[in-house]
XYZ file of C-alpha atoms in Angstrom:
760
model
C 0.065 -0.052 -0.067
C 1.099 3.792 -0.464
C 1.709 5.247 2.934
C 2.596 8.734 3.780
C 4.796 8.962 6.769
C 5.051 12.130 8.872
C 6.156 13.092 12.516
C 6.665 15.832 14.980
C 10.434 15.378 15.456
C 11.537 16.628 12.247
C 14.118 14.872 9.532
C 16.810 12.048 11.100
C 18.610 13.207 13.731
C 20.480 11.187 16.509
C 19.390 13.838 19.055
C 15.863 14.485 18.268
C 14.497 12.236 15.379
C 16.418 8.908 15.838
C 13.473 6.291 14.721
C 11.970 7.587 11.296
C 14.724 6.567 9.067
C 14.718 2.890 10.418
C 10.887 2.731 10.109
C 10.815 4.067 6.520
C 13.443 1.594 5.618
C 11.394 -1.570 7.164
C 8.464 -0.143 5.366
C 10.081 -0.242 2.086
C 11.523 -3.728 2.934
C 8.029 -4.799 3.423
C 6.966 -3.910 0.187
C 5.130 -0.622 0.854
C 5.408 2.564 -1.240
C 6.554 5.139 1.095
C 6.329 9.037 0.942
C 7.645 11.294 3.638
C 6.598 14.814 4.500
C 7.971 15.928 7.793
C 8.529 19.404 9.500
C 11.934 20.905 8.788
C 12.635 20.976 12.569
C 11.579 19.738 15.839
C 7.721 20.358 16.484
C 6.773 18.345 19.535
C 4.165 19.481 21.843
C 2.136 21.496 18.934
C -0.892 19.328 18.676
C -3.029 19.742 15.594
C -1.937 23.391 15.072
C -1.611 25.193 11.833
C 0.276 28.522 11.529
C -2.353 30.951 9.940
C -1.035 33.679 8.035
C 2.648 32.207 7.289
C 3.619 31.000 3.992
C 4.986 27.621 4.118
C 8.052 26.631 2.182
C 9.123 23.231 1.208
C 12.787 21.875 1.094
C 13.947 18.543 -0.197
C 15.844 15.990 1.661
C 17.775 12.937 0.795
C 18.464 10.612 3.701
C 21.676 9.167 4.397
C 22.457 5.425 3.726
C 23.079 5.053 7.387
C 20.066 4.471 9.705
C 21.604 4.432 13.077
C 24.089 6.298 15.090
C 25.471 10.008 14.815
C 25.989 9.856 11.041
C 22.274 9.774 10.214
C 21.717 13.270 8.929
C 21.168 13.430 4.994
C 21.464 16.547 2.710
C 18.711 19.024 2.355
C 18.472 21.170 -0.983
C 15.995 24.248 -1.770
C 14.822 22.751 -5.028
C 13.999 19.329 -5.864
C 16.033 16.798 -7.679
C 15.520 16.294 -11.596
C 16.682 12.741 -11.275
C 14.098 10.054 -12.388
C 14.687 7.887 -9.420
C 15.074 10.579 -6.872
C 13.280 9.513 -3.641
C 13.466 12.690 -1.772
C 11.486 13.581 1.210
C 9.684 16.785 1.805
C 10.546 18.998 4.647
C 8.086 21.783 5.390
C 8.627 24.883 7.809
C 5.360 24.256 9.359
C 3.444 21.872 11.638
C 3.112 18.142 11.573
C -0.771 18.523 10.933
C 0.058 20.810 7.761
C 2.774 18.275 6.622
C -0.109 15.791 6.333
C -2.272 18.529 4.372
C 0.659 19.042 1.981
C 1.680 15.676 1.680
C -1.794 14.202 0.937
C -2.748 16.990 -1.738
C 0.322 18.628 -3.249
C 3.179 15.947 -3.462
C 3.398 12.168 -4.449
C 0.429 12.240 -6.588
C 2.509 10.230 -9.140
C 2.812 7.327 -6.737
C -0.895 6.927 -6.610
C -3.531 7.476 -3.758
C -2.349 7.287 -0.231
C -3.946 4.270 1.749
C -2.750 5.084 5.024
C -1.059 7.969 7.199
C 1.496 6.874 9.752
C 2.554 9.684 12.085
C 5.881 8.707 13.944
C 7.511 6.912 15.238
C 7.723 9.725 17.969
C 10.717 10.163 20.196
C 8.898 9.080 23.291
C 5.613 7.656 24.493
C 2.263 9.423 23.787
C 0.188 7.660 26.466
C -2.326 9.194 28.831
C -4.244 12.509 28.005
C -1.887 14.884 29.304
C 0.545 13.949 26.224
C -2.053 13.014 23.915
C -3.837 16.363 24.092
C -0.603 18.210 23.180
C 0.922 15.614 20.792
C 2.109 16.786 17.519
C 2.261 13.078 16.402
C -1.317 12.297 17.328
C -2.273 16.005 16.063
C -0.810 14.851 12.637
C -2.982 11.647 12.660
C -6.031 13.479 13.447
C -5.700 15.824 10.672
C -5.351 12.696 8.483
C -8.290 11.553 10.061
C -10.590 14.441 9.643
C -9.338 14.308 5.857
C -11.009 10.828 5.811
C -7.684 9.161 5.799
C -6.867 6.076 7.778
C -4.527 6.988 10.312
C -2.053 5.684 12.847
C -0.075 7.513 15.512
C 3.000 5.568 16.375
C 5.211 6.213 19.265
C 8.404 4.476 20.676
C 8.581 4.621 24.621
C 11.834 4.641 25.768
C 13.100 3.898 29.219
C 16.676 4.788 28.571
C 18.423 7.149 25.892
C 21.110 4.707 24.925
C 19.502 3.910 21.545
C 20.207 0.313 20.764
C 19.966 -0.370 17.227
C 18.903 -4.012 17.889
C 16.051 -2.988 20.004
C 14.963 -0.147 17.534
C 14.920 -2.583 14.655
C 12.634 -4.906 16.799
C 10.241 -2.047 17.438
C 10.135 -1.008 13.856
C 9.446 -4.475 12.866
C 6.933 -5.054 15.556
C 5.348 -1.530 14.962
C 5.006 -2.497 11.128
C 3.418 -5.769 12.191
C 0.693 -4.117 14.355
C -0.071 -1.437 11.657
C -0.452 -3.974 8.974
C -2.909 -5.911 11.227
C -4.907 -2.910 12.194
C -5.033 -1.624 8.461
C -6.491 -5.316 7.482
C -8.993 -5.171 10.305
C -10.286 -1.641 9.880
C -13.927 -1.221 11.284
C -16.202 -0.580 8.356
C -18.786 1.233 10.722
C -17.087 4.275 11.110
C -16.358 3.541 14.860
C -12.805 4.216 14.562
C -10.782 7.037 12.843
C -7.591 6.485 13.916
C -5.249 4.436 16.300
C -2.663 5.635 18.975
C 0.001 2.836 19.208
C 2.663 2.857 21.699
C 5.642 0.305 21.510
C 7.988 0.085 24.318
C 11.814 -0.059 23.503
C 12.690 -2.991 25.590
C 14.368 -6.291 24.786
C 11.953 -8.865 23.134
C 9.378 -6.547 22.538
C 8.139 -8.615 19.773
C 7.496 -11.410 22.164
C 5.659 -9.278 24.496
C 1.948 -8.701 24.601
C 0.055 -6.344 22.357
C -3.010 -5.051 24.346
C -6.022 -3.038 23.383
C -5.832 -0.010 26.021
C -7.920 2.740 27.326
C -6.313 6.139 27.669
C -5.697 7.220 31.309
C -7.339 10.435 32.000
C -4.772 12.448 34.072
C -3.990 15.987 34.741
C -1.456 18.465 35.811
C -1.194 18.989 39.490
C -0.900 22.282 41.206
C 1.556 24.780 39.485
C 2.899 26.132 36.289
C 4.532 24.022 33.404
C 6.838 27.028 32.893
C 10.008 28.008 34.571
C 10.651 31.550 35.300
C 13.799 33.075 33.861
C 15.036 36.759 34.429
C 14.318 39.032 31.567
C 17.976 40.022 31.375
C 18.687 36.722 29.703
C 16.927 37.910 26.598
C 18.290 38.366 23.058
C 20.262 41.536 21.927
C 17.090 43.476 20.772
C 15.241 42.883 24.158
C 18.467 43.978 26.075
C 18.853 47.090 24.128
C 15.038 47.615 24.900
C 15.764 47.145 28.685
C 18.642 49.432 28.725
C 16.768 51.951 26.844
C 13.944 51.665 29.430
C 16.559 52.016 32.094
C 17.624 55.501 30.510
C 14.047 56.618 30.562
C 13.393 55.444 33.966
C 16.843 56.827 35.166
C 17.532 53.541 36.845
C 14.650 54.049 39.490
C 13.932 50.751 40.982
C 10.971 52.216 42.837
C 9.578 53.034 39.343
C 10.367 49.574 37.919
C 8.575 47.842 40.756
C 5.256 49.644 39.671
C 4.850 47.424 36.602
C 5.374 43.744 35.820
C 8.876 42.459 36.415
C 10.225 41.489 33.232
C 10.780 37.756 32.747
C 11.119 34.924 30.463
C 9.434 31.495 30.693
C 11.074 28.423 29.759
C 8.575 25.120 29.023
C 9.377 22.659 31.997
C 6.456 20.254 32.521
C 6.378 18.385 35.521
C 6.775 14.889 34.026
C 6.569 13.361 37.744
C 2.744 14.103 37.662
C 2.223 11.933 34.887
C 4.353 8.978 35.801
C 2.801 9.151 39.449
C -0.741 9.110 37.831
C 0.381 6.068 35.881
C 1.463 4.115 39.080
C -1.699 4.888 41.063
C -3.885 3.885 38.150
C -5.468 0.478 37.755
C -4.571 -1.900 34.630
C -5.955 -1.578 31.006
C -4.915 2.042 30.233
C -2.094 3.048 27.987
C 0.368 4.193 30.629
C 0.124 1.084 32.478
C 0.450 -1.339 29.591
C 3.617 0.648 28.453
C 5.084 0.567 31.806
C 4.671 -3.307 31.932
C 6.578 -3.428 28.699
C 3.812 -4.415 26.437
C 2.467 -2.649 23.309
C -0.688 -0.502 23.575
C -3.298 0.261 20.973
C -6.018 2.890 21.725
C -8.816 3.049 19.102
C -9.883 6.724 18.904
C -12.379 8.862 17.078
C -11.329 12.270 15.549
C -12.847 13.991 18.537
C -10.232 12.488 21.316
C -13.013 9.770 22.225
C -12.012 6.386 22.703
C -13.953 4.386 20.207
C -13.672 0.975 21.892
C -13.342 1.224 25.755
C -14.841 -2.099 26.436
C -11.893 -3.989 24.701
C -9.162 -2.241 27.305
C -6.621 -4.606 28.509
C -7.757 -7.625 26.032
C -4.924 -9.022 23.854
C -4.885 -7.867 20.435
C -5.415 -10.272 17.658
C -3.118 -10.043 14.864
C -5.595 -12.026 12.565
C -9.088 -10.829 12.300
C -11.341 -11.680 15.372
C -13.462 -14.523 14.826
C -17.168 -13.498 13.879
C -18.169 -15.573 16.729
C -16.826 -13.049 19.049
C -18.726 -9.462 17.931
C -17.821 -6.498 19.398
C -20.451 -4.210 20.397
C -19.225 -0.684 18.985
C -19.937 2.290 20.885
C -19.994 5.167 17.995
C -20.589 8.657 18.653
C -24.288 8.140 17.495
C -24.818 5.234 19.743
C -23.621 7.096 22.693
C -26.352 9.811 22.314
C -29.141 7.119 21.973
C -30.944 6.341 25.053
C -30.874 2.710 25.627
C -33.573 0.817 27.325
C -31.208 -1.520 28.875
C -29.338 1.390 30.599
C -28.658 1.409 34.362
C -26.924 3.492 37.041
C -23.851 1.973 38.717
C -22.567 3.224 42.179
C -19.265 2.057 42.780
C -17.686 3.356 45.683
C -15.707 0.201 47.196
C -13.433 2.320 49.566
C -10.304 0.151 48.405
C -7.896 2.039 46.182
C -6.505 -1.018 44.942
C -9.863 -2.709 43.948
C -11.891 0.347 43.034
C -10.189 1.132 39.796
C -10.265 -2.315 38.676
C -13.857 -2.852 39.192
C -14.620 0.517 37.220
C -12.341 -0.730 34.529
C -14.184 -4.341 34.415
C -17.515 -2.419 34.368
C -16.265 -0.460 31.073
C -15.032 -3.608 29.523
C -18.138 -5.559 29.538
C -20.735 -2.660 29.022
C -20.835 0.004 26.328
C -20.473 3.723 27.720
C -23.765 4.574 26.596
C -25.348 1.665 28.748
C -23.986 2.694 32.373
C -24.212 5.762 34.292
C -21.344 5.728 36.526
C -21.504 7.350 39.976
C -18.269 7.066 42.309
C -18.349 10.180 44.068
C -20.291 8.704 46.892
C -19.458 9.308 50.646
C -19.774 5.935 52.344
C -19.370 7.145 55.745
C -22.998 6.643 56.274
C -25.370 4.180 54.724
C -25.797 5.170 51.054
C -29.400 6.140 50.450
C -30.316 4.963 46.834
C -33.542 6.690 46.809
C -31.853 10.058 47.247
C -29.136 9.432 44.515
C -31.449 7.849 41.666
C -33.270 10.143 39.098
C -36.584 8.148 39.695
C -37.477 5.283 42.073
C -38.005 3.017 38.979
C -34.350 3.591 37.996
C -32.363 0.297 37.479
C -29.233 0.445 39.697
C -26.030 -1.504 40.542
C -24.525 -0.954 43.886
C -21.297 -1.932 44.826
C -19.965 -0.473 48.143
C -18.810 -1.524 51.645
C -21.332 -3.960 53.509
C -22.100 -1.187 56.091
C -22.933 1.024 53.324
C -25.347 -1.097 51.388
C -29.146 0.113 51.143
C -30.808 -3.286 51.916
C -33.915 -1.695 52.539
C -34.224 -0.180 49.004
C -33.127 -3.179 47.609
C -35.756 -5.205 49.542
C -38.574 -2.825 47.791
C -37.109 -3.094 44.562
C -36.230 -6.601 43.932
C -36.470 -6.353 40.098
C -34.429 -3.394 39.447
C -31.745 -2.964 42.217
C -28.865 -5.103 42.359
C -26.383 -5.187 45.306
C -23.136 -6.621 46.096
C -23.745 -8.563 49.310
C -26.272 -11.142 50.941
C -27.563 -9.646 54.372
C -26.608 -12.869 56.464
C -23.738 -15.105 55.572
C -22.164 -16.054 59.026
C -22.681 -19.621 58.377
C -19.789 -19.456 56.046
C -17.718 -16.486 56.993
C -17.481 -17.063 60.856
C -15.138 -20.073 61.647
C -17.183 -21.332 64.323
C -20.373 -21.144 62.254
C -18.400 -22.870 59.263
C -17.460 -25.834 61.650
C -21.167 -26.251 62.559
C -22.361 -26.013 58.880
C -19.967 -28.728 57.749
C -20.838 -30.968 60.853
C -24.475 -30.628 60.065
C -24.231 -31.292 56.505
C -21.733 -34.252 56.707
C -24.035 -35.777 59.515
C -27.158 -35.701 56.817
C -24.837 -36.575 53.663
C -21.984 -38.765 54.829
C -20.662 -39.066 51.443
C -20.458 -35.476 50.993
C -16.770 -34.233 49.619
C -16.640 -32.055 52.628
C -15.989 -35.166 54.734
C -12.770 -35.722 52.816
C -11.782 -32.048 52.215
C -12.561 -30.361 55.455
C -10.733 -31.046 58.779
C -13.244 -31.573 61.453
C -13.071 -28.720 64.036
C -13.936 -28.504 67.527
C -15.573 -25.167 68.423
C -15.947 -23.573 71.880
C -16.020 -20.508 73.772
C -14.146 -18.831 76.184
C -14.755 -15.862 78.214
C -11.902 -15.721 80.617
C -8.638 -17.701 80.626
C -9.316 -19.468 83.951
C -12.281 -21.118 82.663
C -10.537 -22.567 79.488
C -10.819 -26.191 80.800
C -14.631 -25.921 81.681
C -15.223 -24.587 78.112
C -13.659 -27.785 76.508
C -16.238 -30.156 78.237
C -17.931 -31.146 75.074
C -14.766 -30.863 72.914
C -14.252 -34.786 73.259
C -11.889 -35.281 70.317
C -9.629 -32.217 71.361
C -9.499 -33.295 74.942
C -8.669 -36.731 74.050
C -6.164 -35.599 71.517
C -4.329 -33.422 74.042
C -4.286 -36.116 76.681
C -2.616 -38.548 74.429
C -0.047 -35.876 73.257
C 0.722 -35.124 77.223
C 1.901 -38.702 77.521
C 4.381 -38.406 74.627
C 7.710 -37.004 76.028
C 8.674 -33.653 74.455
C 11.859 -35.051 72.934
C 9.491 -37.114 70.569
C 6.922 -34.110 70.255
C 6.795 -35.075 66.245
C 4.412 -37.976 67.201
C 2.086 -35.815 68.641
C -1.168 -34.767 66.895
C -0.812 -30.954 66.700
C -3.668 -28.401 66.557
C -4.210 -24.975 65.117
C -6.299 -22.528 67.094
C -8.343 -20.027 65.218
C -10.227 -16.996 66.619
C -13.717 -17.463 65.230
C -14.219 -13.887 64.021
C -10.772 -12.666 63.505
C -9.170 -12.344 60.000
C -5.759 -11.288 58.289
C -4.261 -14.172 60.141
C -4.744 -12.550 63.720
C -4.464 -14.756 66.803
C -3.771 -18.084 65.010
C -1.609 -20.439 67.171
C -0.193 -23.945 67.214
C -0.486 -26.259 70.218
C -0.698 -29.927 71.336
C -1.318 -29.984 74.824
C -3.685 -28.598 77.320
C -0.485 -26.754 78.882
C 0.279 -25.268 75.722
C -3.275 -24.148 74.922
C -3.436 -22.622 78.368
C -0.306 -20.789 78.139
C -1.808 -19.236 74.993
C -4.863 -17.966 76.540
C -2.972 -16.857 79.676
C -0.865 -14.391 77.458
C -4.015 -13.146 75.780
C -5.354 -12.441 79.384
C -2.297 -10.690 80.608
C -2.508 -8.433 77.349
C -6.073 -7.319 77.992
C -6.295 -3.567 79.054
C -7.390 -2.982 82.398
C -10.643 -1.181 82.982
C -12.873 -0.271 85.669
C -15.614 1.051 83.326
C -18.595 -1.424 83.544
C -20.022 0.072 80.373
C -16.921 -0.825 78.258
C -18.025 -3.968 76.801
C -15.544 -6.673 75.888
C -16.094 -6.423 72.311
C -15.197 -2.571 72.285
C -11.658 -3.514 73.611
C -8.528 -4.126 71.545
C -5.152 -5.495 72.620
C -1.970 -5.974 70.724
C 0.236 -9.243 71.427
C 4.114 -8.955 71.445
C 4.164 -10.364 67.913
C 2.067 -7.205 66.897
C -1.286 -8.472 65.632
C -4.171 -6.634 67.117
C -6.999 -8.920 68.315
C -10.451 -7.475 69.811
C -11.702 -9.290 73.034
C -14.591 -10.286 70.951
C -12.374 -12.356 68.853
C -11.318 -14.079 72.064
C -14.599 -15.584 72.876
C -15.284 -17.963 69.856
C -12.683 -20.361 68.892
C -12.154 -23.261 66.765
C -9.423 -25.721 66.847
C -8.417 -27.941 63.803
C -5.927 -30.689 63.375
C -3.004 -29.172 61.669
C -2.461 -30.393 58.133
C 1.100 -31.993 57.916
C 3.044 -32.535 55.773
C 1.884 -29.918 53.474
C 2.861 -29.752 49.951
C 5.698 -27.306 49.615
C 7.703 -25.514 46.772
C 11.035 -23.854 47.347
C 10.644 -25.540 50.832
C 7.926 -22.918 51.685
C 4.328 -23.478 52.511
C 1.493 -22.190 50.520
C -2.246 -21.909 50.223
C -4.459 -21.383 47.390
C -6.846 -18.280 47.353
C -9.914 -18.896 45.029
C -12.075 -16.173 44.051
C -15.883 -17.250 43.897
C -19.009 -15.432 42.752
C -22.647 -16.299 44.111
C -25.300 -14.685 42.284
C -28.985 -14.757 43.344
C -30.532 -17.897 44.929
C -28.151 -19.544 44.212
C -25.539 -20.044 41.458
C -21.788 -20.480 42.385
C -18.875 -19.779 40.248
C -15.097 -20.420 40.660
C -12.713 -18.136 39.031
C -10.080 -20.352 37.383
C -7.327 -18.138 37.714
C -6.522 -18.725 41.203
C -3.278 -17.682 43.359
C -0.673 -19.434 45.394
C 0.128 -17.446 48.544
C 3.577 -18.621 50.152
C 4.709 -18.226 53.817
C 7.307 -15.632 54.072
C 10.022 -18.267 55.743
C 11.057 -21.899 54.901
C 8.661 -24.325 56.420
C 9.393 -25.912 59.802
C 7.336 -28.737 61.429
C 4.993 -27.507 64.214
C 6.984 -29.239 66.792
C 10.376 -27.458 65.503
C 9.137 -24.037 65.853
C 5.618 -23.682 67.049
C 5.804 -20.022 67.650
C 7.179 -18.799 64.461
C 4.320 -18.218 62.422
C 6.087 -16.942 59.262
C 7.037 -20.607 58.450
C 3.592 -21.738 58.863
C 1.282 -19.084 58.321
C 0.760 -18.315 54.479
C -1.552 -15.183 54.766
C 0.541 -12.335 52.901
C -1.294 -9.735 55.008
C 1.395 -10.385 57.778
C 4.191 -9.683 55.277
C 5.449 -6.315 54.569
C 4.698 -6.299 50.882
C 3.617 -9.272 48.525
C 5.854 -9.825 45.853
C 6.730 -12.385 43.264
C 8.000 -14.768 45.737
C 4.878 -14.718 48.025
C 2.081 -14.465 45.291
C 2.153 -16.874 42.117
C -0.106 -17.940 39.601
C -1.622 -21.215 40.514
C -1.459 -22.599 36.975
C 2.234 -21.663 37.061
C 3.040 -23.948 39.815
C 5.602 -26.598 38.604
C 3.460 -29.405 38.830
C 2.078 -31.758 35.900
C -0.936 -30.371 34.136
C -2.851 -33.445 35.356
C -2.277 -32.657 38.938
C -2.917 -29.065 38.756
C -6.343 -29.858 37.135
C -7.077 -32.614 39.772
C -6.570 -29.810 42.431
C -8.989 -27.539 40.653
C -11.613 -29.977 40.244
C -11.452 -30.641 44.017
C -11.697 -26.921 44.766
C -14.583 -26.759 42.425
C -16.460 -29.884 44.149
C -15.848 -28.721 47.608
C -16.664 -25.109 46.785
C -20.180 -25.773 45.350
C -20.807 -28.185 48.129
C -20.010 -25.754 51.109
C -22.323 -23.184 49.648
C -25.306 -25.449 49.219
C -24.528 -27.101 52.793
C -24.688 -23.270 54.271
C -28.093 -22.492 52.142
C -29.877 -25.793 53.200
C -28.429 -26.888 56.374
C -27.969 -23.297 58.117
C -30.828 -21.215 56.206
C -31.061 -18.818 59.306
C -27.383 -17.969 58.926
C -27.028 -17.678 55.203
C -29.816 -16.208 53.415
C -29.425 -15.171 49.739
C -31.384 -12.681 47.937
C -32.481 -12.823 44.309
C -31.230 -9.447 43.500
C -27.725 -9.791 45.273
C -24.562 -11.154 44.395
C -21.211 -11.520 46.485
C -17.673 -12.236 45.908
C -15.935 -14.518 48.385
C -12.216 -15.562 48.650
C -11.903 -19.165 49.842
C -8.656 -20.697 50.986
C -7.533 -24.249 50.474
C -4.389 -26.184 51.588
C -2.807 -29.026 49.690
C -1.184 -31.816 51.577
C 1.797 -33.856 50.499
C -0.347 -36.458 49.118
C -2.387 -34.048 46.982
C -5.519 -33.833 48.844
C -7.170 -30.435 48.845
C -8.412 -29.122 52.076
C -10.734 -26.084 52.790
C -9.449 -23.689 55.384
C -11.858 -20.874 55.371
C -14.278 -18.351 53.472
C -13.741 -14.772 53.276
C -16.367 -12.175 52.445
C -15.132 -8.910 50.860
C -11.829 -10.802 50.432
C -8.508 -8.521 50.645
C -7.722 -8.279 47.017
C -4.596 -6.236 47.670
C -2.889 -9.936 48.548
C -2.945 -10.099 44.764
C -0.330 -7.606 44.561
C 0.198 -5.029 41.657
C 1.885 -7.538 39.156
C -1.064 -9.726 39.047
C -3.858 -7.145 39.313
C -5.065 -8.389 35.959
C -6.344 -11.389 37.597
C -8.478 -9.320 39.832
C -9.923 -7.301 37.082
C -10.597 -10.531 35.084
C -12.723 -11.859 38.073
C -14.451 -8.525 38.156
C -15.183 -8.757 34.358
C -16.697 -12.140 35.048
C -18.506 -10.628 38.055
C -20.190 -8.015 35.344
C -21.093 -10.794 32.876
C -22.630 -13.540 35.166
C -23.669 -11.220 38.171
C -24.693 -7.929 36.489
C -25.535 -8.313 32.994
C -27.883 -11.521 33.641
C -29.705 -9.709 36.314
C -30.375 -6.633 34.111
C -30.808 -8.996 31.220
C -28.101 -7.042 29.062
C -26.736 -8.912 26.151
C -23.105 -8.019 26.214
C -20.431 -9.193 23.794
C -18.960 -12.617 24.053
C -15.226 -12.552 25.040
C -12.496 -15.184 25.173
C -12.421 -15.130 28.895
C -15.927 -16.327 29.438
C -14.743 -19.650 30.614
C -12.724 -18.522 33.426
C -15.847 -18.239 35.252
C -16.780 -21.969 36.116
C -20.258 -22.697 37.354
C -20.138 -25.426 39.741
C -23.524 -25.399 41.601
C -26.762 -24.177 40.599
C -28.992 -24.454 43.553
C -32.738 -23.601 43.316
C -33.674 -22.272 46.731
C -36.966 -21.192 45.348
C -36.475 -17.628 46.268
C -37.828 -15.202 43.537
């Protein structure tokens, strides 16, 4: 095809335009006819400007045979060559947008119609709105788009000014591959006018991902992007004028002070603002994709609108997408049309990590015209939906902390209001209730998988340490085990049956201890008793008190009332000699469907594993909750499917998890209906933790409501966003009856149980 190349960096220069010559050569080597019209000098940050009233003059440039290094500058002539085989570039003393107009209509007609305009490769990234709104590279592509030409703005994001020719060559090859694929797939419905493509200059870029991207909306912070320079630093004419003014003023400082102080201003933008906004953003935007070393593609209309925000963070397909996966285009016309399926979404999750991921997932699944997003809601008090909605009949999604959910409104509007939590679910999320749930269900269903995958717990209540022994009267198995252990000498403590103690209402690993005898258990409670604050205030209820033990974990005294004790799982399956558990994200919808998200996590203990009798107090060796670690990293949080196990074993573990998950939720709904009450117009996400023993058997440890997604870590945040996309499709879209576009990750949300509880 015939391609017009322009840029905002000017002709080849190792200092300001080091990439264009290499790109042109690769385009020609790929068989394309290439015409080049660029500014005669650096024109960055000029946007889509034209110089009105100025007569633009061309010059003619013959590039050097060298495309890298210092000797890249060619020769420039005021008149075009008369040679028949001359392949000169045209340089214009104007803007990038003007170069497009002149290149399209005033030169190169002898080569035939221009099929595509490429603006770039820009010397640096053009990600986020702060860069894009001023970019001469995007300005030239926009000019081509308003001329009804296909246009692509190409930018090379460098992380070092060491311009390695090998990396530049790879970036050019990859950029051309992306350009050719985009040209072949160009939408025919006018939904896209141009693309902004950013390629990172990193090793192996051709093997890295190429992702559709949203454009990060960011802003300059307080203060100016210009640096003041004293006026006397001006040129000769200004200096003469200053001196003459001084003669007139007779050097009077007082008179000078009455007017403006003469000064110059140097363009000095605060790039730290831009980079900080990228670091604080969620995944799926162009800034984050480039930061991670991947290539970003942002489809745009010629009005700065993102034409397909629902595709952000999806991987780009170099071949045309299958017609079995249609895309719902959000054109300008569609965005103005009211949609009967439209609903309002109140998303105020009060978690800076997961909030942007939920919003990104919402936009990825639903077209912009379908959702009115509300995020600026204070959740300090209960959110009143009736006051927020335009009318009581409005369809509304509410995703907020449990305490802020308007349960009353949801109960009154079961067909139009969807909330993100059930009212009562302690049959699952309280450890002592979970123990009872399993016990009741297994008693009625002795063949239940819960019998083989949940350790039977002993639950008990303790008000004060001195009454511990009395509280264990009915804990027959635990007492017998501790009595047997007491008869075994400490030197042979490996022969004891060890137990793990968990406060029934705690989370984040608080208060968990190991013990094997009554004396050891008594010491634990005596220690907590000693740490309780003294109080003579009878109105100060125990549940309002908080104590911190010497290990640093805070435990409220209400946690020290209900307890469960479980047989300790030993030996566990280890990797790198460290213990781990599997975090599984689960979605429950209505009354009642249970989905397991396939992309699970393996969360590792901070230290090498040691058996309980070796170091029972070293929680960092046996406790795998990453909340207790300073910051989860690649060594503490890994993808489950990347663990070094045979595929058959990984699949076997996943099958066990799916079976147990479906069973435990049905057990809670049927055996403990008072303590697990589903709602037809609610969904809830849970985090289930599983442990795998050395023999490959999987054990359910606990069920968490409103799980701490931050445990996933920044590097794997796409797992969390992918899960929330599944929530939007399976929980939100199905409730509102919205037919959303199919996607390749639909199979990641596995339906493991469909329980008809008869609640409509």
